[in-house]
Short mmCIF file of N, CA and C in Angstrom, two decimals:
data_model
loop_
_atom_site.label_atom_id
_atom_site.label_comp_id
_atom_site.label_asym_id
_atom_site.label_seq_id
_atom_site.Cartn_x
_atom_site.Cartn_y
_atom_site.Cartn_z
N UNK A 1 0.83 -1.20 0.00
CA UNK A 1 0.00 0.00 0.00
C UNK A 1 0.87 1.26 0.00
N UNK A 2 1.80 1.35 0.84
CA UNK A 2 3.15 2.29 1.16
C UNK A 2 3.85 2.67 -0.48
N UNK A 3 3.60 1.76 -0.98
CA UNK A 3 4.72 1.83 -2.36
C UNK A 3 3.60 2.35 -3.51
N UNK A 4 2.34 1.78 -3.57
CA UNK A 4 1.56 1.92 -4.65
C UNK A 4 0.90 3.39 -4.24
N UNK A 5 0.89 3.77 -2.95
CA UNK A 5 0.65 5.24 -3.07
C UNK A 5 1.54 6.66 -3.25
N UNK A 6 3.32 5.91 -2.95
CA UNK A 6 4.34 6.50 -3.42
C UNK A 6 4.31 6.79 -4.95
N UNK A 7 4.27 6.01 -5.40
CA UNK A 7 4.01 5.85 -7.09
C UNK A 7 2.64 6.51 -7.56
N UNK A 8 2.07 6.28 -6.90
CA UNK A 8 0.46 7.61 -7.26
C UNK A 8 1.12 8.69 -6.89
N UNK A 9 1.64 9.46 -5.92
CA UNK A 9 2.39 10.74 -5.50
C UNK A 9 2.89 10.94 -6.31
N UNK A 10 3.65 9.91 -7.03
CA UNK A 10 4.81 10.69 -7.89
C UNK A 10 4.49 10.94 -9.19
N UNK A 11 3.69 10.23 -9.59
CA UNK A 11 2.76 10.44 -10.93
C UNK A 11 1.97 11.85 -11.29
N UNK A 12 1.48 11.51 -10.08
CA UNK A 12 0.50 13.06 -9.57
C UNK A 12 1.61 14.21 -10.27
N UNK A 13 3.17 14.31 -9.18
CA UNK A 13 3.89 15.54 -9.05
C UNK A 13 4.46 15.22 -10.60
N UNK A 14 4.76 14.43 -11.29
CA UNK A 14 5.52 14.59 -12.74
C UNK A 14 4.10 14.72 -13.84
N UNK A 15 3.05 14.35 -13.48
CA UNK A 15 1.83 15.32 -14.53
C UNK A 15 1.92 16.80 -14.04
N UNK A 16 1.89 16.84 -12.79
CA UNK A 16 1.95 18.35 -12.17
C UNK A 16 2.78 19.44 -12.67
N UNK A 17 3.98 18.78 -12.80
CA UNK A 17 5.56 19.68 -13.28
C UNK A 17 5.29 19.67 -15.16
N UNK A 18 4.89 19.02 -15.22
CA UNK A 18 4.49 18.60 -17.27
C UNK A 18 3.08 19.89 -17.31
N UNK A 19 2.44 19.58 -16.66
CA UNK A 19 1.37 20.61 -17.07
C UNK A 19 1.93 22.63 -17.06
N UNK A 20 3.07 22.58 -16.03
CA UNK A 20 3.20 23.63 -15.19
C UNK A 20 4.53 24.08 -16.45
N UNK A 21 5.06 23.24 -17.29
CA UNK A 21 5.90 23.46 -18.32
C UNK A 21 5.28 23.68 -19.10
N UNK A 22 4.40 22.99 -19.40
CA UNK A 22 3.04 23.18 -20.89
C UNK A 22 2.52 24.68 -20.70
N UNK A 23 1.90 25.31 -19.87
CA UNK A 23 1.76 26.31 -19.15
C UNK A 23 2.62 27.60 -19.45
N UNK A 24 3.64 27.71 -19.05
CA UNK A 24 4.86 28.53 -19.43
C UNK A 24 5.30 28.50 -20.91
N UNK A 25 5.42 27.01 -21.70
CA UNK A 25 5.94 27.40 -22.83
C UNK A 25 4.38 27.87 -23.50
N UNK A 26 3.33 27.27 -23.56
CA UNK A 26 2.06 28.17 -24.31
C UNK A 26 2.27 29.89 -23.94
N UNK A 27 2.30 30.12 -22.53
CA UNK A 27 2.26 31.37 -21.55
C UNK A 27 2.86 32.33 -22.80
N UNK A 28 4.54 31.67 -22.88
CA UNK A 28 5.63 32.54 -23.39
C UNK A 28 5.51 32.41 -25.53
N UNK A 29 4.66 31.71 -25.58
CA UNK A 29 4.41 31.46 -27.11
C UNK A 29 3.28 32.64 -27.62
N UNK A 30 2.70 32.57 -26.63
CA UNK A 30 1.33 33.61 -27.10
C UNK A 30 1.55 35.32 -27.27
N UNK A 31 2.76 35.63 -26.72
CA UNK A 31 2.58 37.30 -26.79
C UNK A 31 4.59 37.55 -27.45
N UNK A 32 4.13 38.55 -28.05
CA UNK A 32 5.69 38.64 -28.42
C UNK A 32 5.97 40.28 -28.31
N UNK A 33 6.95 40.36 -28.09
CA UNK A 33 7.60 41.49 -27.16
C UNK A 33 8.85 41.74 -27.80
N UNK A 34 9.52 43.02 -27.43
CA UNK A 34 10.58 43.47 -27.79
C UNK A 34 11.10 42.86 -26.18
N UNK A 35 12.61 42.48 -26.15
CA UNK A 35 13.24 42.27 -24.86
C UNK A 35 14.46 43.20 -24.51
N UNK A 36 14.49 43.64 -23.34
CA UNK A 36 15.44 44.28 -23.43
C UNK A 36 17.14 43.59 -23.13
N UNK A 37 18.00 44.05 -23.99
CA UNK A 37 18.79 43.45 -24.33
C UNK A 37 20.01 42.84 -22.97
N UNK A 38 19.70 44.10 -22.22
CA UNK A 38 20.62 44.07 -21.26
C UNK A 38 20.24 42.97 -20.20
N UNK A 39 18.87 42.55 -20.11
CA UNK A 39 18.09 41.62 -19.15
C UNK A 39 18.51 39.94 -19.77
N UNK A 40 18.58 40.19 -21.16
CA UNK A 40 18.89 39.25 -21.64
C UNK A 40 20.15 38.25 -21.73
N UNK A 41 21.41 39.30 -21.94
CA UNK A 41 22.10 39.01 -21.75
C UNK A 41 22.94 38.71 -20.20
N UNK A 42 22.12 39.61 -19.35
CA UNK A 42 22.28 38.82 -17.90
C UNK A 42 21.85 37.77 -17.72
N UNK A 43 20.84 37.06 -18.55
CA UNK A 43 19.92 36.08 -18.11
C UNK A 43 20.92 34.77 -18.84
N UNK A 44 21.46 35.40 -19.94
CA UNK A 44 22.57 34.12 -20.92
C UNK A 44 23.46 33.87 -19.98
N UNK A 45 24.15 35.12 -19.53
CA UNK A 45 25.45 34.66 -18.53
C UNK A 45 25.02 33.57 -17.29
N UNK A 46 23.80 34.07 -16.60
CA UNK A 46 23.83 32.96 -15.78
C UNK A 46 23.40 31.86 -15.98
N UNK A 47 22.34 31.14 -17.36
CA UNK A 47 22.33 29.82 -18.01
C UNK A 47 23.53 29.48 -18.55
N UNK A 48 24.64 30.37 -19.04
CA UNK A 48 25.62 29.66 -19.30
C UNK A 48 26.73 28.97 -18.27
N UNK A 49 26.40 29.48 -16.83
CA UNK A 49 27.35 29.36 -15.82
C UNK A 49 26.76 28.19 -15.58
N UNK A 50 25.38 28.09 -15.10
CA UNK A 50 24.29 26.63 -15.23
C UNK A 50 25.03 25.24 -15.53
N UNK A 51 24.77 25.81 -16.94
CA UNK A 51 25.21 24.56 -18.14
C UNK A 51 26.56 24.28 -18.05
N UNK A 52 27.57 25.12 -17.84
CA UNK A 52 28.68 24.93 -17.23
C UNK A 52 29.33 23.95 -16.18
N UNK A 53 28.49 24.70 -15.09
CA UNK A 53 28.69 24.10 -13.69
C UNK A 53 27.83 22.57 -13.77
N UNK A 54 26.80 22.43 -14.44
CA UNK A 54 26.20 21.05 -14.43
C UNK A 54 26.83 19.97 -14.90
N UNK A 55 27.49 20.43 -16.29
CA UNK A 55 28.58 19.20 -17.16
C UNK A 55 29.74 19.50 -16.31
N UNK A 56 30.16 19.97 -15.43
CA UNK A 56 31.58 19.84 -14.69
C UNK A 56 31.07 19.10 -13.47
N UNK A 57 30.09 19.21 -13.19
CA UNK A 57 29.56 18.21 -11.86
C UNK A 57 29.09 16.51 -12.05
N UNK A 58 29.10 16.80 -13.91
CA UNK A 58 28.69 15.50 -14.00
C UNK A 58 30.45 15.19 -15.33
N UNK A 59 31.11 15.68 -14.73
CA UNK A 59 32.59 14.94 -15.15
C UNK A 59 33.24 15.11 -16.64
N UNK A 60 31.80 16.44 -17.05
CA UNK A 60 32.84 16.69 -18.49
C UNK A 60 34.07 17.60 -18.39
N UNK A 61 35.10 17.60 -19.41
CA UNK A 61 35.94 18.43 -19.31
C UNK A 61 36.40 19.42 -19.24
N UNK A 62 37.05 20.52 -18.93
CA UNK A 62 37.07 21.72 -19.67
C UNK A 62 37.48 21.68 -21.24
N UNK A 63 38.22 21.08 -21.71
CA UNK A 63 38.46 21.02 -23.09
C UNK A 63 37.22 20.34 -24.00
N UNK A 64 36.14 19.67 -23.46
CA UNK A 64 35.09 19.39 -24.26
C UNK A 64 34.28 20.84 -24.30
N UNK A 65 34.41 21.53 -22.89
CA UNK A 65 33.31 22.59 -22.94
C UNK A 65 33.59 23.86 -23.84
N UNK A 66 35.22 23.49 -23.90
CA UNK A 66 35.12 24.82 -24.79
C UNK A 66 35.26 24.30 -26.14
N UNK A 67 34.75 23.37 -26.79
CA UNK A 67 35.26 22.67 -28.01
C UNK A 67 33.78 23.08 -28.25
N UNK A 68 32.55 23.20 -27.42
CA UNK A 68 31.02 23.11 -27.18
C UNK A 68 30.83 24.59 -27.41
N UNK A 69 31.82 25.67 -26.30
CA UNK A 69 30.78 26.78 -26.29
C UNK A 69 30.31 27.84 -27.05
N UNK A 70 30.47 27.73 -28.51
CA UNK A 70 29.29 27.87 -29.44
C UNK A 70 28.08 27.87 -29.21
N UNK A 71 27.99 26.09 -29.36
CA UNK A 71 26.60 25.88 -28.91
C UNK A 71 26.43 25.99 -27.57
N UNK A 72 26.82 25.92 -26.79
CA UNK A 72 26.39 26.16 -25.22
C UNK A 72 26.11 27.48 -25.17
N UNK A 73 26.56 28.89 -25.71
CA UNK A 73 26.15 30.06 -26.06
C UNK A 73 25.06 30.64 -26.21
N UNK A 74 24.32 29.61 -27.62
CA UNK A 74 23.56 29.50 -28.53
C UNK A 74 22.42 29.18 -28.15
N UNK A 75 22.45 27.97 -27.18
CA UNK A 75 20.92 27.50 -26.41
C UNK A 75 21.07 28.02 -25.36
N UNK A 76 22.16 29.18 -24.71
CA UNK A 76 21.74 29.74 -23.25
C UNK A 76 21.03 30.77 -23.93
N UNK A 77 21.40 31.40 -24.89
CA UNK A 77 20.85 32.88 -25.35
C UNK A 77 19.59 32.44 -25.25
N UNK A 78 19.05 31.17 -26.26
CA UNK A 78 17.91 30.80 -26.76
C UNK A 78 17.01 30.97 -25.42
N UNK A 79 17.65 30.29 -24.37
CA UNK A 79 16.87 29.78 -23.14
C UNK A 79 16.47 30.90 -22.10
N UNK A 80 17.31 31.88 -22.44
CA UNK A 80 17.17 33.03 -21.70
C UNK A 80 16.56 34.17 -22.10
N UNK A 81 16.02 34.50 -23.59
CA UNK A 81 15.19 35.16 -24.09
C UNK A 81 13.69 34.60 -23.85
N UNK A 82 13.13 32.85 -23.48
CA UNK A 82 12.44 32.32 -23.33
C UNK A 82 11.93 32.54 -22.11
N UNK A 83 13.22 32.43 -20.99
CA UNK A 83 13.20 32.72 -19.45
C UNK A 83 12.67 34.19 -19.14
N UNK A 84 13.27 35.25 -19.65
CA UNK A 84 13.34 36.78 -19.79
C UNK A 84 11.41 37.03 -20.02
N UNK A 85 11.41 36.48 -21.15
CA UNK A 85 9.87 36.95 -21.59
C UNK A 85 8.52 35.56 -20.64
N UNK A 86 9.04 35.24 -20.21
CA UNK A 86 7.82 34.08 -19.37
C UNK A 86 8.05 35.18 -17.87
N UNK A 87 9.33 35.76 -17.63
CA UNK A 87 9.04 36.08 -16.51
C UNK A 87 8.83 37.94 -16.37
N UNK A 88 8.32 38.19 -17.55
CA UNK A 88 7.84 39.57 -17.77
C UNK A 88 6.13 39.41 -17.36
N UNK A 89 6.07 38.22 -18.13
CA UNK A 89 4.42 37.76 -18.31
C UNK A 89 4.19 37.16 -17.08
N UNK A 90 4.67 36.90 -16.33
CA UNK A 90 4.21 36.20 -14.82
C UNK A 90 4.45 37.79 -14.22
N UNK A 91 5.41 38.21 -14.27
CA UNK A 91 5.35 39.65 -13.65
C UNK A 91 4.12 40.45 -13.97
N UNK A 92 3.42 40.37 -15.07
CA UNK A 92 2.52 41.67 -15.29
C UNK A 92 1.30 40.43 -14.59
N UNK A 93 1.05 39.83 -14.73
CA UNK A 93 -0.15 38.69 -14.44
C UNK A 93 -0.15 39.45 -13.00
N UNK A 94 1.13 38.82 -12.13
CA UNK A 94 1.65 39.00 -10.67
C UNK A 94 0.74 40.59 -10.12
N UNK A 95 0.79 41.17 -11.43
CA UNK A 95 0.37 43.10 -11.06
C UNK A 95 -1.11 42.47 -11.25
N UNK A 96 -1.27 42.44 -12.44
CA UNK A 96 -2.73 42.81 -12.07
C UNK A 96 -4.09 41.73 -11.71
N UNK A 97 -3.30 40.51 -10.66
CA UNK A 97 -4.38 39.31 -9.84
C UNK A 97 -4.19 40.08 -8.52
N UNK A 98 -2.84 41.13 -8.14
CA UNK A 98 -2.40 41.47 -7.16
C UNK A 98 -2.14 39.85 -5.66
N UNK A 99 -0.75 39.41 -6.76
CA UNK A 99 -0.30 38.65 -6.24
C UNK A 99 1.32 38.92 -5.70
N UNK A 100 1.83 38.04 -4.51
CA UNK A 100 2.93 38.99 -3.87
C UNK A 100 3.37 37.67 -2.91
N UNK A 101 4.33 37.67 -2.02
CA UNK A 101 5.07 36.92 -1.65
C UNK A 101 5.17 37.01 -0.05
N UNK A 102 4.51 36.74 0.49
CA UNK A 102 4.43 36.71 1.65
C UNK A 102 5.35 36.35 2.30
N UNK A 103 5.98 36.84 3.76
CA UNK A 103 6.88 36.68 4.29
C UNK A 103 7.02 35.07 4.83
N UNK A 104 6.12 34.71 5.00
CA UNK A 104 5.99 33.05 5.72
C UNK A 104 6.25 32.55 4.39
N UNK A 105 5.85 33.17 3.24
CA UNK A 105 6.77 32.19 2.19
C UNK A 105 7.95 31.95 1.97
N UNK A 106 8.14 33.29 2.35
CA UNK A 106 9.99 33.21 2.16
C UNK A 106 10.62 32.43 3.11
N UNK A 107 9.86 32.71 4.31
CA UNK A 107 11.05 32.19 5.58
C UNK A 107 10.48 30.65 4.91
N UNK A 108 9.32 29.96 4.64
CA UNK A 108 9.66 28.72 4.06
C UNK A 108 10.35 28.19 3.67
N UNK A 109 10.30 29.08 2.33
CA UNK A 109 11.45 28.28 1.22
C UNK A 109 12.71 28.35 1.80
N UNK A 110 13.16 29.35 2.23
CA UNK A 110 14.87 29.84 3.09
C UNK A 110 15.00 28.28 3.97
N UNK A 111 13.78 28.10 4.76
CA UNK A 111 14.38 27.12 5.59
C UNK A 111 14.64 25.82 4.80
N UNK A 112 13.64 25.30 3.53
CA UNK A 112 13.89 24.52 2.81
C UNK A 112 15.33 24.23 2.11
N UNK A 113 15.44 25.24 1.74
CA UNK A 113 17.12 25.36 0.71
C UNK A 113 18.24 25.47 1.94
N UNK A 114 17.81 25.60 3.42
CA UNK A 114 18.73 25.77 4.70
C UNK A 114 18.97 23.69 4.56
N UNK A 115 17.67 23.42 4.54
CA UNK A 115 17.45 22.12 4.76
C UNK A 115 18.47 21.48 4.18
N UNK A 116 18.23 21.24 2.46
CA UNK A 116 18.86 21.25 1.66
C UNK A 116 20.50 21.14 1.85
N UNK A 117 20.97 22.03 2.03
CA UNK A 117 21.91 22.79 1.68
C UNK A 117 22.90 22.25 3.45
N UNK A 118 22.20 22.16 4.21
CA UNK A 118 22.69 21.63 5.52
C UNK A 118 23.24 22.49 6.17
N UNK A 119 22.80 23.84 6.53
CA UNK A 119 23.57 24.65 6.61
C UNK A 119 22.13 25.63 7.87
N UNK A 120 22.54 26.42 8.57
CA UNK A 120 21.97 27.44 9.51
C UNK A 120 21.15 28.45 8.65
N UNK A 121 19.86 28.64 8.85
CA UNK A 121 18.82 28.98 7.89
C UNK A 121 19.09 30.75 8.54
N UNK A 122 19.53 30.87 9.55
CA UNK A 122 20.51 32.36 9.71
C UNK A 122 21.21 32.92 8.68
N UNK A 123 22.27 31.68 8.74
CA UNK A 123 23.45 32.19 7.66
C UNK A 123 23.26 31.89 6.55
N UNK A 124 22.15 31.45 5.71
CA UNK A 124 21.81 31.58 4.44
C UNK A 124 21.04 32.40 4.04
N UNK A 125 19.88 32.99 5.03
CA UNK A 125 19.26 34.23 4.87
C UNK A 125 20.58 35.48 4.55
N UNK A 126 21.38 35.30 5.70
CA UNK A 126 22.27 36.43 5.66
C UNK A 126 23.41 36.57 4.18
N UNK A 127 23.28 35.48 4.15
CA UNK A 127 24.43 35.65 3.03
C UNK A 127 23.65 35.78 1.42
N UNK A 128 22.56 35.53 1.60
CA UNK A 128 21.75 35.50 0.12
C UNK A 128 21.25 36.69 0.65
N UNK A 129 20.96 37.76 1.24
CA UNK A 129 20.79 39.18 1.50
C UNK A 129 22.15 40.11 0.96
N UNK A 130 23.41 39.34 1.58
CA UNK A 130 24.56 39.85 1.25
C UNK A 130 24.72 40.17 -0.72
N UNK A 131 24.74 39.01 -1.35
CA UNK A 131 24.72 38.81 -2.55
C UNK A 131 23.39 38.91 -3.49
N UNK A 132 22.60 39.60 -2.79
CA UNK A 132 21.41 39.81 -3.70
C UNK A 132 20.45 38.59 -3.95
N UNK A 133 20.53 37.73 -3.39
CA UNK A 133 20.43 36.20 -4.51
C UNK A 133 18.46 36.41 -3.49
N UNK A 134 18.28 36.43 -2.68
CA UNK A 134 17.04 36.73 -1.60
C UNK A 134 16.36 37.31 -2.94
N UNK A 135 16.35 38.15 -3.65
CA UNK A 135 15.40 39.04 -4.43
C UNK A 135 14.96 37.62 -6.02
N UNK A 136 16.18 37.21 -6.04
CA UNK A 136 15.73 35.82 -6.72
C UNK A 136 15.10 34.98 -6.05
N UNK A 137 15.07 34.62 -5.29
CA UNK A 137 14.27 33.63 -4.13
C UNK A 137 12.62 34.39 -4.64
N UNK A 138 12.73 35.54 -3.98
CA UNK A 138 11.12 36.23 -4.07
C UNK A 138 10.59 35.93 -5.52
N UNK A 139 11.24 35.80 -6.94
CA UNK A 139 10.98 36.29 -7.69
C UNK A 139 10.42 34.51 -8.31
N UNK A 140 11.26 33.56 -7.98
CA UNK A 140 10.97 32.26 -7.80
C UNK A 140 9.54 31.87 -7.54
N UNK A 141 9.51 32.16 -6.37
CA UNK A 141 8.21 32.05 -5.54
C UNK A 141 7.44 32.59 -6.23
N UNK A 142 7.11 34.09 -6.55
CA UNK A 142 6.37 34.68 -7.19
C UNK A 142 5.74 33.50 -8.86
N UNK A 143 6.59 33.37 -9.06
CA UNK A 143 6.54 33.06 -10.45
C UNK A 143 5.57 31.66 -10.69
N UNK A 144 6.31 30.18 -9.27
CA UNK A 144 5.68 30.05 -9.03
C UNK A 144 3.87 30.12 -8.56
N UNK A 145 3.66 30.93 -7.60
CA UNK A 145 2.41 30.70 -7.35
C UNK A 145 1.55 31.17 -8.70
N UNK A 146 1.96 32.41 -9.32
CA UNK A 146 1.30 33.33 -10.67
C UNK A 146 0.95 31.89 -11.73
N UNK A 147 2.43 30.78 -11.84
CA UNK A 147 1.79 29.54 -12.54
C UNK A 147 0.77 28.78 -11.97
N UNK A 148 1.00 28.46 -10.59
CA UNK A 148 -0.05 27.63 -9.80
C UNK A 148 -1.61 28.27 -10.10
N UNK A 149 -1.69 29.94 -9.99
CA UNK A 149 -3.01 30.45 -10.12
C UNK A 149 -3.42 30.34 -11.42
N UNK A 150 -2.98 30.22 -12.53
CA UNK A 150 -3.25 30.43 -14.13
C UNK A 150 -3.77 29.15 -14.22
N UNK A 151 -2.59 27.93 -13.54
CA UNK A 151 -3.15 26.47 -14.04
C UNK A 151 -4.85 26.42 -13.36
N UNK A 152 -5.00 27.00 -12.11
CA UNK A 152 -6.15 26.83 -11.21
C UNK A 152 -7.59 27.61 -12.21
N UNK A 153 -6.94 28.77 -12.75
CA UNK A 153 -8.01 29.44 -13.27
C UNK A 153 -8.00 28.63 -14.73
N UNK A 154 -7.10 27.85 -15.10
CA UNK A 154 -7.04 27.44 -16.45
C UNK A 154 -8.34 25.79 -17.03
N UNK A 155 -9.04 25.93 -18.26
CA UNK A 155 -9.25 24.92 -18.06
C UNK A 155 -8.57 24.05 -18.79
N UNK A 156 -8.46 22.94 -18.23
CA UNK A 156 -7.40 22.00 -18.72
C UNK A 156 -7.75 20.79 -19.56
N UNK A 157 -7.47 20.96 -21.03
CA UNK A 157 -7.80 19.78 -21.57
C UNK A 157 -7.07 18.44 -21.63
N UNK A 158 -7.50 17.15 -21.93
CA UNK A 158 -6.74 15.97 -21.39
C UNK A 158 -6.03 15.66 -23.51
N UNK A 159 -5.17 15.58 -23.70
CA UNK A 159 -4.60 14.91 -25.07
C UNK A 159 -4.84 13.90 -24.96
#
């Protein structure tokens, strides 16, 4: 019973995360926008550090990555003009459902990624305050729930 309702849970959360992608890429397909360039290219640098740091954690080389970063370039730009404009459109949604981030959310998630991370949910508040990274946290969350409310108000057809 323990296992066959694990496996319903998890079914549940990977239709959940599939719908919540379906969601965002329709979201970001439907309106087209000028982007501004400078948002953009902040947004490449840090998918490219991403994609970086992920193939070095999973044992590729430096000499493969730079034999790659063309294309590793190429689909951060791609991914970050995608990222840039889904999170303009969760931002204006965010304005006008007058949706916002409550403090018990934050100290949530903080303690979660404290969890995580194994570390004093003090000194990760403090140090992601230090480095700005807290205003990404909010913006996370935000983005989150703005998807959670769209899927809720959305009706959902079955393929």
């Amino acid at each position: 019973a323990n296992i066959r309702e694990s496996v319903k849970k998890e079914k549940e959360r990977t239709a959940k995360s599939a719908q919540k992608r379906e969601l965002a890429e329709k979201l970001a397909a439907s309106v087209e926008f000028e982007l501004p360039e400078s948002v953009v290219q902040e947004e490449t640098r840090d998918v490219v550090y991403d994609i970086v740091a992920e193939n070095q954690a999973r044992g590729v080389s430096q000499e493969i990555l730079e034999e790659k970063k063309n294309e590793i370039f190429e689909n951060a730009t791609r991914s970050a003009k995608d990222l840039v404009k889904l999170n303009f459109i969760l931002r204006r949604i965010a304005e006008e459902e007058k949706i916002e981030v409550t403090e018990a959310e934050l100290s949530q998630y903080l303690q979660y990624l404290a969890m995580q991370q194994q570390t004093p949910v003090e000194k990760l508040a403090k140090r992601m305050v230090e480095n700005g990274a807290i205003s990404q946290v909010e913006r996370r969350i935000l983005s989150q729930k703005v998807i959670d409310f769209v899927l809720e108000q959305a009706k959902v057809e079955a393929q």
